[in-house]
Tab-separated table of C-alpha atoms in Angstrom:
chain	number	residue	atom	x	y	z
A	1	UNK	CA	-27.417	-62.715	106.208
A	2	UNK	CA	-28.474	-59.074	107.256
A	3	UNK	CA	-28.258	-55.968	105.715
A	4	UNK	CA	-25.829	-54.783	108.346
A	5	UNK	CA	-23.441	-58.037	107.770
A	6	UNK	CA	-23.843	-57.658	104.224
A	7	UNK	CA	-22.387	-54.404	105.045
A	8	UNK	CA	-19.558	-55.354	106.613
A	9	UNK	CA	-18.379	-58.217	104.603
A	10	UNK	CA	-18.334	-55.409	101.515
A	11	UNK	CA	-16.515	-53.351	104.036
A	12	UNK	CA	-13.982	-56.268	104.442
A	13	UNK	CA	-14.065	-56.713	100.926
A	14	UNK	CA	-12.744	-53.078	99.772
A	15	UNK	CA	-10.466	-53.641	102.533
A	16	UNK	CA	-8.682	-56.159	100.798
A	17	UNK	CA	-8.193	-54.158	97.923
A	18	UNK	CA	-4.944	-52.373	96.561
A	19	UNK	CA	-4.548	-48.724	97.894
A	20	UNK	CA	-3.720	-46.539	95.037
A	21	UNK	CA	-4.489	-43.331	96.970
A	22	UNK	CA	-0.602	-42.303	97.033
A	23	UNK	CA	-0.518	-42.616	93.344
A	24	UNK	CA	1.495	-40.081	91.904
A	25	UNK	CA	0.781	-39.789	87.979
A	26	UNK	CA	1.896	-36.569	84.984
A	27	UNK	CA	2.386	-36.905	81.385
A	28	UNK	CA	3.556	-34.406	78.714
A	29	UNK	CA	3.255	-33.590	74.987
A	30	UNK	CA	6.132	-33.038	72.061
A	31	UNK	CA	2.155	-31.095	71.135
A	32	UNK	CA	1.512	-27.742	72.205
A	33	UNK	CA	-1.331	-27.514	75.243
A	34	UNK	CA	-4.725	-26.448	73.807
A	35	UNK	CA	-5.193	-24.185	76.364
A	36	UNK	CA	-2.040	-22.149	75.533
A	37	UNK	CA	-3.093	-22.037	72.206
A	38	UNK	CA	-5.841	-19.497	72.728
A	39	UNK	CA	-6.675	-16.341	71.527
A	40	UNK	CA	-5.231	-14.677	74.687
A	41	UNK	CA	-1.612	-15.475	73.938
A	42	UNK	CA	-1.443	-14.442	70.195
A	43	UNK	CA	-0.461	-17.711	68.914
A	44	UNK	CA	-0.821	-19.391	65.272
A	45	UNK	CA	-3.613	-21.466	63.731
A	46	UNK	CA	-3.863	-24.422	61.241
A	47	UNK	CA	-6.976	-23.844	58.828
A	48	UNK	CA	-8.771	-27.695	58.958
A	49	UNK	CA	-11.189	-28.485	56.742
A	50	UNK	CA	-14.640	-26.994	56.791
A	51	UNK	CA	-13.045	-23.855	58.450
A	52	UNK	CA	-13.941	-20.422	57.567
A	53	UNK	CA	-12.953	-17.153	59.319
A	54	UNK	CA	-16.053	-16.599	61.198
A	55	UNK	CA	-15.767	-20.443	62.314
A	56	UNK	CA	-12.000	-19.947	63.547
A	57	UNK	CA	-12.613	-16.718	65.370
A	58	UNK	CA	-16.063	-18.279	66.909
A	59	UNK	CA	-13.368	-21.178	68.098
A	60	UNK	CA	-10.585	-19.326	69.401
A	61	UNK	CA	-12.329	-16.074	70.736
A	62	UNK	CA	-15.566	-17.730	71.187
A	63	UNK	CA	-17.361	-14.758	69.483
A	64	UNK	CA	-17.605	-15.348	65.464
A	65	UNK	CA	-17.772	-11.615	64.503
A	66	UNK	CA	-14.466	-11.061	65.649
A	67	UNK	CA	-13.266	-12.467	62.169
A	68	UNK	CA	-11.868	-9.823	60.952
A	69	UNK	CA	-9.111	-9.405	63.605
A	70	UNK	CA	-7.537	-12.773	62.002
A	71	UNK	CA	-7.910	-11.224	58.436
A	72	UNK	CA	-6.395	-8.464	59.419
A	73	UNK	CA	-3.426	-9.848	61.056
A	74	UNK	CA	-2.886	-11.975	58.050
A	75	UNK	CA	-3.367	-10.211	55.079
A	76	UNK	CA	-0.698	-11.255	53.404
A	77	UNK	CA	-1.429	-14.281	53.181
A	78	UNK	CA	-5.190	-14.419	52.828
A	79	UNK	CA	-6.153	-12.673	49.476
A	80	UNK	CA	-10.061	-13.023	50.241
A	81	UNK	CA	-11.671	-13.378	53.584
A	82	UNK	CA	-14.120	-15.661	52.053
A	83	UNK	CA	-11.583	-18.406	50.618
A	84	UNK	CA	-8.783	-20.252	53.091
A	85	UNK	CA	-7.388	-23.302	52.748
A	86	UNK	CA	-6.902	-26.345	54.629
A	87	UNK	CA	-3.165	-26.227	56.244
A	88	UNK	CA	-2.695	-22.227	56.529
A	89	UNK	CA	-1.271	-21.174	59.388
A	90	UNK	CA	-2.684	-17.970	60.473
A	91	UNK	CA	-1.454	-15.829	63.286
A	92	UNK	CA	-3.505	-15.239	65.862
A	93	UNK	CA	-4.144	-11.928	67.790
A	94	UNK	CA	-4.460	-11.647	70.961
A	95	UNK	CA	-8.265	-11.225	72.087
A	96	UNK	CA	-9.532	-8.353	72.379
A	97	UNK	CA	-9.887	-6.682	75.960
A	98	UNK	CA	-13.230	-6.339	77.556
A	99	UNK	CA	-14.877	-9.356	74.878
B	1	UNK	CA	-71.876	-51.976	51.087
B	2	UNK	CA	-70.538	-49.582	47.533
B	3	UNK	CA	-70.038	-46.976	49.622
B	4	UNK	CA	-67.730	-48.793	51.588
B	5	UNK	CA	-65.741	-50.463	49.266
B	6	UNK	CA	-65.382	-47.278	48.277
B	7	UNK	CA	-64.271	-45.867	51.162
B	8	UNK	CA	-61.822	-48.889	52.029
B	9	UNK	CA	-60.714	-48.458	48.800
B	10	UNK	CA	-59.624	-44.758	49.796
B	11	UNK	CA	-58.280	-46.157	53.029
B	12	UNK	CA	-55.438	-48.482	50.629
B	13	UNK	CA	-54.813	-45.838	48.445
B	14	UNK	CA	-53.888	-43.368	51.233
B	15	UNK	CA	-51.504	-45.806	52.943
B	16	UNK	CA	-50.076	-46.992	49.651
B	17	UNK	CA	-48.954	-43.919	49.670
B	18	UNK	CA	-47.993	-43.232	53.043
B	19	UNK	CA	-45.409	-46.547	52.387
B	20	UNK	CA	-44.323	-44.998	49.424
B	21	UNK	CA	-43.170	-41.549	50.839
B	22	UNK	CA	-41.516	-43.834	53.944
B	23	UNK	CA	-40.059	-46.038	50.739
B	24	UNK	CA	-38.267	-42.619	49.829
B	25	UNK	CA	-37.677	-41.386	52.779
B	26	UNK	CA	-35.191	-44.748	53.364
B	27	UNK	CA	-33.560	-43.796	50.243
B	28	UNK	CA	-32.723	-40.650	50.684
B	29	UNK	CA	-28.876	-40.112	51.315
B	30	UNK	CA	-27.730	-39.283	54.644
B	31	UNK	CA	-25.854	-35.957	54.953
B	32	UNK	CA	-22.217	-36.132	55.435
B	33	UNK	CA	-20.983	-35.286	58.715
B	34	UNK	CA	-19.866	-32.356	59.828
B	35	UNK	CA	-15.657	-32.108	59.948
B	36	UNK	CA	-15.111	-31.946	63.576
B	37	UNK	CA	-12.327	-30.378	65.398
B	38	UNK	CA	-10.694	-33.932	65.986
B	39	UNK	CA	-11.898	-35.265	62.899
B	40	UNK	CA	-7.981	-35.141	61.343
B	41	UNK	CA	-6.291	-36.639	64.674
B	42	UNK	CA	-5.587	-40.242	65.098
B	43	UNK	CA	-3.291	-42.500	67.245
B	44	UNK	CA	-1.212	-44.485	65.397
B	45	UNK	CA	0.953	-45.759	68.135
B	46	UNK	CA	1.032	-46.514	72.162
B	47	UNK	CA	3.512	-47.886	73.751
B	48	UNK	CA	4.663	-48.845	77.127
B	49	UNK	CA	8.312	-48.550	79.002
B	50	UNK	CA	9.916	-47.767	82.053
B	51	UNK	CA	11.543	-44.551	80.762
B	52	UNK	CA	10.507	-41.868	78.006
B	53	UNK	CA	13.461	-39.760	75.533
B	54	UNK	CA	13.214	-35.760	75.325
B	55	UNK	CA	10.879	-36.976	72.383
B	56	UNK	CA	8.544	-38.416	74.896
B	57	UNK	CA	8.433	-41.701	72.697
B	58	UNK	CA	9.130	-44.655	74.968
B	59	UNK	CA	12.971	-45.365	75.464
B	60	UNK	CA	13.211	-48.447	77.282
B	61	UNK	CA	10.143	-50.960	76.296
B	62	UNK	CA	8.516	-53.304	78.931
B	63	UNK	CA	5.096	-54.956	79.542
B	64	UNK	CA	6.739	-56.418	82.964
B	65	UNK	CA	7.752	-53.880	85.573
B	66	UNK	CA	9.261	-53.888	89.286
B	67	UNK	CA	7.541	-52.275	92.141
B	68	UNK	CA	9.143	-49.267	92.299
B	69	UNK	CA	8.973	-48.309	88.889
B	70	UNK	CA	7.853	-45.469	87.068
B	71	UNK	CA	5.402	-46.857	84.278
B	72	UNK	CA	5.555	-44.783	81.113
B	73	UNK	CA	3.048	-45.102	78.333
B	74	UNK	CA	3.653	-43.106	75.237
B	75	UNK	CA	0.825	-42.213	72.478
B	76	UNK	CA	1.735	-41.112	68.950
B	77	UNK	CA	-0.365	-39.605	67.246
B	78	UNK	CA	-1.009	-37.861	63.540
B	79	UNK	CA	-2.780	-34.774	61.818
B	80	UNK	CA	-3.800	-31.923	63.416
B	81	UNK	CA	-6.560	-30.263	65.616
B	82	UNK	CA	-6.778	-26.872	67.743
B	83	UNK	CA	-7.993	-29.235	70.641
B	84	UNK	CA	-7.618	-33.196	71.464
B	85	UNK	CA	-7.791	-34.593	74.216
B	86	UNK	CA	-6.155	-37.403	75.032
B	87	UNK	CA	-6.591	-39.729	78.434
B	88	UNK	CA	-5.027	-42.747	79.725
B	89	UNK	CA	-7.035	-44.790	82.526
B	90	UNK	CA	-4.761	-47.396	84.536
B	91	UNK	CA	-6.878	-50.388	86.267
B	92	UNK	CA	-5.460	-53.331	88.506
B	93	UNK	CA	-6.391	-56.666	88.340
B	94	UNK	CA	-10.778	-56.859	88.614
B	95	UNK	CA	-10.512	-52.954	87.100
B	96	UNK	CA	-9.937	-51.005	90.418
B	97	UNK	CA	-8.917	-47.723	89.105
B	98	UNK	CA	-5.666	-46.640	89.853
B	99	UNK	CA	-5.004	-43.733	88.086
B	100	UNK	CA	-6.856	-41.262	85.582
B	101	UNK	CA	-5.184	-38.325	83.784
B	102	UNK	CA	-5.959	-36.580	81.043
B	103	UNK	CA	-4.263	-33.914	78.486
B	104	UNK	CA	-5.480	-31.623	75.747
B	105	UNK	CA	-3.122	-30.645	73.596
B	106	UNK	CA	-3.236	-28.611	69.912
B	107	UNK	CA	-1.614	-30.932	67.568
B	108	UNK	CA	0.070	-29.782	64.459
B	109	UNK	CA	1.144	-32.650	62.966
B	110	UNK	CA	2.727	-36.309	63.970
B	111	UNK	CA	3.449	-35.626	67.789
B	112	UNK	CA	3.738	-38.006	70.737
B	113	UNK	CA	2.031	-37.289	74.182
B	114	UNK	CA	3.420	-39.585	77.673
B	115	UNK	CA	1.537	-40.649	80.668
B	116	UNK	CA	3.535	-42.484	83.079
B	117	UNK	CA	2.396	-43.342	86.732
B	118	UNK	CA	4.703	-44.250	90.010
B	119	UNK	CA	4.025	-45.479	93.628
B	120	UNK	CA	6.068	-44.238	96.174
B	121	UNK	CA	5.837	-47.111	98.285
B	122	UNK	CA	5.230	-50.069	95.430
B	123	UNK	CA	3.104	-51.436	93.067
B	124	UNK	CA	1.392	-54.150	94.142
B	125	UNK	CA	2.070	-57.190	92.016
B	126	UNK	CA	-0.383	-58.107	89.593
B	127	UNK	CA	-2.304	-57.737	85.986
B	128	UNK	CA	-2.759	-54.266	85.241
B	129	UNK	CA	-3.972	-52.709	82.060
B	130	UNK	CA	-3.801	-49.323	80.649
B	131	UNK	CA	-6.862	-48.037	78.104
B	132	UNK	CA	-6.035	-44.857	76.328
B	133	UNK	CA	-8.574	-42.751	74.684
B	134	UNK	CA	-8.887	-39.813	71.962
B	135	UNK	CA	-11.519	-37.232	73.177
B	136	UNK	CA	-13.583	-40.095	74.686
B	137	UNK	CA	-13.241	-42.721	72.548
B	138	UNK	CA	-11.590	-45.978	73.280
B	139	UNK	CA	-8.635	-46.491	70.907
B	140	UNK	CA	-6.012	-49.053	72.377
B	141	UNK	CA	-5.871	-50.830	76.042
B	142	UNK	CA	-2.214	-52.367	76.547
B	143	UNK	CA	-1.827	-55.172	79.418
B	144	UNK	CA	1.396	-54.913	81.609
B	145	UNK	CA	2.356	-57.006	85.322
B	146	UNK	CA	4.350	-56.065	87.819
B	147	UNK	CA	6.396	-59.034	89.287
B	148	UNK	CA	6.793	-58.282	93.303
């Protein structure tokens, strides 16, 4: 057999198979989207473990030094910037224009 | 003929102690792992239907469906993460691909994610199978048939 039947006997071959092109698929979450749950739309955090301020501002803002934006938006409830707990929920500010 | 006894002599000491150091290196504890953003998220539950409730857990069960139905494939899941991501890959009979989808959500706690999948103009009938995985890994692949 040549290359070109070999060809067209695959060619035959995916043919035969099931068209799934008109597929039509979605999905959705009792879960928040990740993506809504950015910096940009001042929305709340759950400290996990391993966390620190500088490691949560790093996530959501993508820039670590920005820390202090979370502290100060939640004060209250953090007494030292330097000790959170796993299962805080921390508001998140929005991020900051032009970083 | 001393001098190299001697100096074969050197030669054993030196890799005695070359095995020695690789002796410790083996025994030397391996750091624990970083905790990773998904490190607290698992699925505990997937499960397929032909319909989903407003809790997006599946309503109606099935593992055998009719052409024109919608196939719904629900995925509960525990803990929490700022970022998961969650994908279900559907594949007829020898694995042709018929559908891929993806969703990354922010979990909080227990919290149950759907994927469902229609045809406008049928399913073919057949084995299909659905593999759902947690930011790339493999963690359950249910089998379902539609019956033409």
């Amino acid at each position: 057999m040549g290359i070109f039947d070999r060809f067209k006997v695959d060619k035959e071959k995916k043919k035969a198979k099931a068209d799934f092109s008109n597929v039509k698929s979605g999905g959705s979450s009792t879960a928040a989207p990740a993506e809504k749950k950015d910096a940009a739309s001042g929305n709340t955090y759950t400290v996990q473990a391993g966390d620190s301020l500088w490691k949560i501002s790093q996530k959501l803002y993508g820039d670590g030094n920005q820390w202090r934006r979370i502290y100060e938006a939640n004060k209250d409830t953090i007494k030292d910037p330097d000790v959170i707990h796993p299962g805080q929920t921390f508001t998140i500010p929005a991020k900051a224009e032009g970083k | 003929m001393k001098r190299c006894t001697v100096l074969l002599a050197a030669g054993l000491l030196i890799a005695a102690g070359c095995g020695n150091r690789e002796a410790d290196t083996g025994a030397t504890e391996e750091p624990a792992p970083a905790p990773t953003a998904t490190a607290g998220v698992e699925v505990t539950e997937v499960a397929l239907g032909k319909a989903v409730g407003a809790d997006k857990a599946v309503s109606e069960a099935a593992t055998t469906f009719g052409p024109t139905d919608t196939i719904y494939v629900s995925v509960r899941t525990e803990g929490a993460a700022p970022s998961a991501t969650l994908a279900a890959r559907w594949t007829f009979e020898d694995g042709q691909v018929v559908d891929e989808s993806s969703q990354t959500i922010a979990p909080t706690g227990p919290e149950v994610t759907e994927f469902h999948i229609s045809k406008p103009d049928g399913w073919p009938a057949g084995a299909y199978e659905v593999v759902i995985s947690l930011d790339g890994e493999l963690v359950e692949t249910q089998s379902f048939t539609v019956e033409g």
